[in-house]
Amino acid sequence: MERVYVEKIKEAVSDEVLVQGWIHKILDFGKFGFIHLRDKTGIIQLVVGKELLKGLRLEMSLEVVGTKVANEKALGGIELQVKELKVLGKTYYDKLPITVNERKKTAHLETELDYRYISLRNPKTRAAFKVQQEIVTAFRNYLLDKNFSEIHTPKIIGTGTEGGSEMFTVNYFERRAFLAQSPQFYKQMMVGAGFERVFEIAPAYRAELHNTYRHLNEYISLDLELGFIKDENDIMDIEEGFMRYLFQHLRKTCSKELQMYDVNLPEKVEIPRIPLAEAHRILLEKYGKKSPVGNIDAEGEELFAKYIKEKYDSDFVFLTAYPVAKRPMYAMPDENGMTKSFDLIYKGLEITTGGQRIHDYEMLKENIIKFGFNPDDYGFYLESFRYGMPPHGGLAIGLERITMKILNLSNIRETTLLPRDMKRLEP
Amino acid sequence: MERVYVEKIKEAVSDEVLVQGWIHKILDFGKFGFIHLRDKTGIIQLVVGKELLKGLRLEMSLEVVGTKVANEKALGGIELQVKELKVLGKTYYDKLPITVNERKKTAHLETELDYRYISLRNPKTRAAFKVQQEIVTAFRNYLLDKNFSEIHTPKIIGTGTEGGSEMFTVNYFERRAFLAQSPQFYKQMMVGAGFERVFEIAPAYRAELHNTYRHLNEYISLDLELGFIKDENDIMDIEEGFMRYLFQHLRKTCSKELQMYDVNLPEKVEIPRIPLAEAHRILLEKYGKKSPVGNIDAEGEELFAKYIKEKYDSDFVFLTAYPVAKRPMYAMPDENGMTKSFDLIYKGLEITTGGQRIHDYEMLKENIIKFGFNPDDYGFYLESFRYGMPPHGGLAIGLERITMKILNLSNIRETTLLPRDMKRLEP
């Protein structure tokens, strides 16, 4: 007999079905009982006789054969009269460390993370990762359709030139190596190597001494880079198009999950592009808020997001034209002494940094010197610009950040199966 | 004017088209010349007047506007009469370190890897990665269709219990951490946490002191794990089905690339499943070849592959029932004192290890002790088995190995954009 998933029971042709899953709830009425059986797709009520109920405990895994019976009062209007019941996975506990079967979570986030193998059994907790999976799927499908290639670049790297102090070091045989902060150099290299348009979905590492609601030391970076662009607007066009595509995709694939989180995604996605200096002016004039040079602080980001929401009815805003001093040495300068770069702010949080890069070998070399670095330290990276590198640029989206903001969660750890932060290396 | 990719020029509605790419070849006849322009999708012949030819060098990147003209002698039967030509990316070299425009490669593999940003410009070299991309796409689509969830688990881990000596160590703030050899423990945990069926496509790390044609120290592992199985045959069924699906998918998406490598993928994929002891007997009887206990060495793998090819007309064979001593402590024992585990050999090379795992807490704990380890060292992993873990198992496929074997390449580094081995950390 083939297993039927809970969400497919109603449409199953046979009245007798085999289901598998975990015991979510037990209601014992003496002569018989109800069991709520939970699988990957949903929860079904089982009607179980006295004998079969014996010895059953919450969270055991079961295989059950039963007959479908309509019951208005049961979840989904249907229940199973159980004929056979087999325990597939036994339990060994005195008390569950976390309650799985209540809507309102009672455990502290740190406890949830300590017991991830239990806390994820809560359908709502797990639903965040269905949304996250569909964000990844949308990113990939959107880009494959636009002629991008998916690449895999190494995370162990030989030099720390992209920002040494915030990198983890690895003991690589007899040498010291680093964990890559981003695939920046390699994705540029692959554009030049003939792939033209590339993306990568992979871990990135930041050895930052931050322990906040929005920082992780290991996270998934959605990276893209493309050649033969006119300027940074081509890159923003790609990202704006992606956000539109993403929201459509999520409405289609995650309606149940979005409902669990009370999220309505807007039909319209039109993202204003506002130079940083202009944003500074608005913040000062409208809110009396002074900004640090070349940046917007967390408070400013939130105020500015509010302004954009009121004026443009948009949860997103591109901040453009960041000053040279605040961007990496490879950022392409613009006509006004700024750079052709941008950040994307979503609901008050930066979720993307991107921009056009310098593609001319001599210009890049000069810029490295201007920034006070030594071109010799940029070995293969700089060398790769000698051979007709076309104009190009790209961006990176933090997967956990965008998941957190779409679902209006308050801590990025809720969108990470097994977070890594300054204090947490386990489970 | 919108850019047209080379492979789409023929079907472009307008006679005048804009193309972009790199100079693959220059043929200068004095009064005019031919340029072969290479983009991501192909190569087109440009007819260029004397004036525009001046200063052009191999591998510069160009933007060109030209008119389509039929020419039987040109590649693809069409060429462009160039009206406008703009250099987008200049070159700065005396001599190209690697020749891109000859079919036969002349450079040593090590030189190719040193100059990856040039060697990948060779369409055949790059084609291997199109095939690799489609292997990844097929793996993902096949599993998503079977209700698997895509997961992301951390690569920095706190303990080295899965095989300490072959792991890279990371300096994680004030602690010592490791790079994960595989997502083994975490994918099992996620099956138990309610995802039931999971897969991950991510880097894996082995600090092995091997420098061979088939070893990498960082590689991409295609991992899957599924719950509610009957036995290890369910897992082999999944893999056999995948191989069938994969070959169909590659024939559909990579016909050009497979042709470049002279590869014909079989229509039929039926994989014999042969116990290791039986394979040993056959090797001894047919070839007089003795095997090491509980294993087959490289020579044996090749001989046995030959036997299977002759007897079953199959490039694949599952070797099953490995002895307990040769498998990890979590391998499920079978009725004969062996384990419910298997390897998949493809064209004489092991590309997969898989099997059913122990799911009962007490049995796992006992097995850890039997193996001479301390259960306390298995902290959260062992703990996660207390809560109704269902019968489950899984496997891992080495992405670079399967790519290498499909394309009949002789070194795994040819299927890695930027390989990491004992000697190579750059580029």
Coordinates of C-alpha atoms in Angstrom, one line a residue, chain A residues 3 5 20-22 38-41 59-62 88-93 95-97 115-118 120-121 126 129 132-133 136-137 140 144 146-159 168-173 175-177 179 186 189-197 201 203 205-209 217-218 220 228 359-362 380 383-391 399 417-418 420-427, chain B residues 3 5 20-22 38-41 59-62 88-93 95-97 115-118 120-121 126 129 132-133 136-137 140 144 146-159 168-173 175-177 179 186 189-197 201 203 205-209 217-218 220 228 359-362 380 383-391 399 417-418 420-427:
Chain A
R3 CA 1.8 6.1 1.5
Y5 CA 0.5 12.5 2.4
Q20 CA 2.8 8.2 8.3
G21 CA 3.9 10.9 10.6
W22 CA 4.4 12.0 14.2
R38 CA 1.4 15.3 11.7
D39 CA 3.4 14.8 8.5
K40 CA 5.3 17.1 6.3
T41 CA 2.2 18.4 4.7
E59 CA 6.2 12.7 18.9
M60 CA 6.5 9.0 18.3
S61 CA 6.5 8.3 14.6
L62 CA 3.8 6.0 13.3
L88 CA 8.1 3.3 13.5
G89 CA 10.2 5.5 15.8
K90 CA 10.1 5.2 19.6
T91 CA 10.6 8.0 22.1
Y92 CA 13.0 8.2 25.0
Y93 CA 12.2 11.3 27.1
K95 CA 9.3 15.6 29.3
L96 CA 9.4 17.2 25.9
P97 CA 11.9 20.1 26.0
Y115 CA 16.4 22.0 20.4
R116 CA 16.1 22.6 16.7
Y117 CA 15.2 19.0 16.1
I118 CA 12.0 19.6 18.1
L120 CA 11.1 22.8 13.7
R121 CA 8.4 20.2 14.2
R126 CA 9.0 25.1 9.6
F129 CA 11.9 27.5 5.6
Q132 CA 13.0 30.5 2.2
Q133 CA 13.2 27.6 -0.2
V136 CA 15.9 30.4 -3.6
T137 CA 13.9 28.7 -6.3
R140 CA 17.4 30.7 -9.6
L144 CA 18.3 31.0 -15.6
K146 CA 17.8 35.5 -18.3
N147 CA 20.7 33.4 -19.5
F148 CA 22.7 33.4 -16.3
S149 CA 24.9 30.4 -15.4
E150 CA 24.9 28.9 -12.0
I151 CA 28.5 28.6 -10.6
H152 CA 30.3 27.2 -7.6
T153 CA 33.4 28.9 -6.4
P154 CA 35.6 27.9 -3.5
K155 CA 35.0 29.1 0.0
I156 CA 38.6 28.4 1.1
I157 CA 40.7 31.2 -0.3
G158 CA 44.4 31.9 -0.2
T159 CA 44.4 35.6 0.4
F168 CA 37.9 33.5 9.6
T169 CA 41.3 31.8 9.2
V170 CA 41.6 28.1 8.3
N171 CA 44.5 25.9 8.8
Y172 CA 45.1 24.5 5.3
F173 CA 47.8 21.8 5.5
R175 CA 49.4 27.2 5.2
R176 CA 47.0 29.8 6.6
A177 CA 43.9 30.3 4.5
L179 CA 36.9 31.6 4.5
Y186 CA 35.5 35.0 -8.5
M189 CA 36.4 36.6 -13.0
M190 CA 33.8 34.2 -14.3
V191 CA 32.0 37.0 -16.1
G192 CA 35.3 37.8 -17.9
A193 CA 36.0 34.0 -18.4
G194 CA 33.1 33.9 -20.9
F195 CA 30.1 33.0 -18.7
E196 CA 29.0 36.7 -19.1
R197 CA 26.2 36.3 -16.5
I201 CA 23.9 30.5 -4.0
P203 CA 27.6 30.2 2.2
Y205 CA 31.5 34.1 6.2
R206 CA 31.9 37.2 8.3
A207 CA 34.1 37.2 11.4
E208 CA 32.3 40.3 12.7
L209 CA 32.1 40.9 16.4
N217 CA 28.6 34.8 11.0
E218 CA 27.7 32.2 8.4
I220 CA 23.6 32.2 2.5
F228 CA 28.1 44.0 -21.0
H359 CA 36.6 46.9 -15.6
D360 CA 39.7 48.6 -17.0
Y361 CA 43.0 47.1 -15.9
E362 CA 44.9 50.5 -15.6
F380 CA 45.4 36.9 -10.0
E383 CA 45.8 40.1 -13.6
S384 CA 42.4 38.8 -14.8
F385 CA 41.6 42.4 -16.0
R386 CA 44.3 42.4 -18.7
Y387 CA 42.2 40.5 -21.2
G388 CA 39.3 42.5 -22.4
M389 CA 37.1 42.5 -19.3
P390 CA 33.8 44.1 -20.4
P391 CA 31.8 46.6 -18.3
L399 CA 18.9 35.1 2.0
L417 CA 18.0 26.2 10.4
L418 CA 21.2 26.1 12.5
R420 CA 26.2 30.5 13.7
D421 CA 26.9 33.5 15.8
M422 CA 29.7 34.6 18.1
K423 CA 28.3 32.3 20.9
R424 CA 26.7 29.5 18.9
L425 CA 28.4 26.7 17.1
E426 CA 25.8 24.0 18.1
P427 CA 23.8 22.1 17.2
Chain B
R3 CA 21.7 43.0 -27.9
Y5 CA 23.1 36.5 -28.6
Q20 CA 28.8 41.8 -28.0
G21 CA 31.6 39.4 -27.2
W22 CA 35.3 38.8 -27.3
R38 CA 32.8 34.9 -29.4
D39 CA 30.0 35.3 -26.9
K40 CA 28.5 33.0 -24.2
T41 CA 26.4 31.2 -26.9
E59 CA 40.4 38.8 -26.5
M60 CA 39.4 42.4 -26.5
S61 CA 35.7 42.7 -25.8
L62 CA 33.6 44.5 -28.4
L88 CA 34.3 47.8 -24.5
G89 CA 37.2 46.1 -22.8
K90 CA 40.8 46.8 -23.6
T91 CA 43.7 44.3 -23.4
Y92 CA 47.0 44.8 -21.6
Y93 CA 49.3 41.9 -22.6
K95 CA 51.4 37.5 -25.4
L96 CA 48.3 35.5 -24.4
P97 CA 49.4 33.0 -21.7
Y115 CA 45.0 31.1 -15.9
R116 CA 41.4 30.1 -15.4
Y117 CA 40.2 33.5 -16.5
I118 CA 41.6 32.7 -20.0
L120 CA 37.6 29.0 -19.6
R121 CA 37.1 31.2 -22.6
R126 CA 33.5 26.0 -20.5
F129 CA 30.4 23.5 -16.7
Q132 CA 27.7 20.4 -14.6
Q133 CA 25.0 23.1 -14.1
V136 CA 22.7 20.2 -10.5
T137 CA 19.4 21.4 -12.1
R140 CA 17.1 19.6 -7.8
L144 CA 11.6 18.7 -5.6
K146 CA 9.3 14.0 -5.1
N147 CA 8.5 16.3 -2.2
F148 CA 12.0 16.9 -1.0
S149 CA 12.9 20.2 0.7
E150 CA 16.1 22.1 -0.2
I151 CA 18.0 22.9 3.0
H152 CA 21.1 24.9 4.0
T153 CA 23.2 23.6 6.9
P154 CA 26.3 25.3 8.4
K155 CA 29.7 24.4 7.1
I156 CA 31.4 25.6 10.3
I157 CA 30.8 23.0 13.0
G158 CA 31.6 22.8 16.6
T159 CA 32.8 19.2 16.9
F168 CA 40.2 21.4 8.4
T169 CA 40.2 23.5 11.6
V170 CA 38.9 27.0 11.7
N171 CA 39.7 29.7 14.2
Y172 CA 36.3 30.8 15.3
F173 CA 36.6 33.7 17.6
R175 CA 37.3 28.7 19.8
R176 CA 38.5 25.9 17.5
A177 CA 35.9 24.8 15.0
L179 CA 34.8 22.6 8.3
Y186 CA 22.3 17.7 10.0
M189 CA 18.3 15.8 12.0
M190 CA 16.2 17.7 9.5
V191 CA 14.4 14.5 8.4
G192 CA 13.5 14.0 12.1
A193 CA 12.6 17.7 12.5
G194 CA 9.6 17.2 10.2
F195 CA 11.0 17.9 6.7
E196 CA 11.0 14.1 6.1
R197 CA 12.8 14.4 2.8
I201 CA 23.8 21.2 -2.7
P203 CA 30.6 22.5 -0.4
Y205 CA 35.7 19.6 3.0
R206 CA 38.2 16.8 3.3
A207 CA 41.6 17.5 4.7
E208 CA 42.9 14.3 3.1
L209 CA 46.6 14.0 2.2
N217 CA 39.9 19.0 -0.7
E218 CA 36.8 21.2 -1.4
I220 CA 30.3 20.1 -4.1
F228 CA 9.8 6.6 6.4
H359 CA 17.1 5.4 13.9
D360 CA 16.5 4.0 17.3
Y361 CA 18.1 6.0 20.2
E362 CA 19.2 3.0 22.3
F380 CA 23.0 17.0 20.1
E383 CA 19.9 13.5 21.6
S384 CA 18.0 14.2 18.4
F385 CA 17.1 10.5 18.3
R386 CA 15.0 10.5 21.5
Y387 CA 11.9 11.9 19.8
G388 CA 10.5 9.4 17.4
M389 CA 13.0 9.4 14.6
P390 CA 11.5 7.3 11.8
P391 CA 13.5 4.8 9.7
L399 CA 29.3 16.6 -8.3
L417 CA 36.1 26.1 -11.8
L418 CA 38.8 26.8 -9.2
R420 CA 41.4 23.3 -4.1
D421 CA 44.0 20.6 -3.5
M422 CA 47.0 20.2 -1.3
K423 CA 49.1 22.5 -3.4
R424 CA 46.5 24.8 -4.9
L425 CA 44.8 27.7 -3.1
E426 CA 44.9 30.1 -6.1
P427 CA 43.4 31.6 -8.1

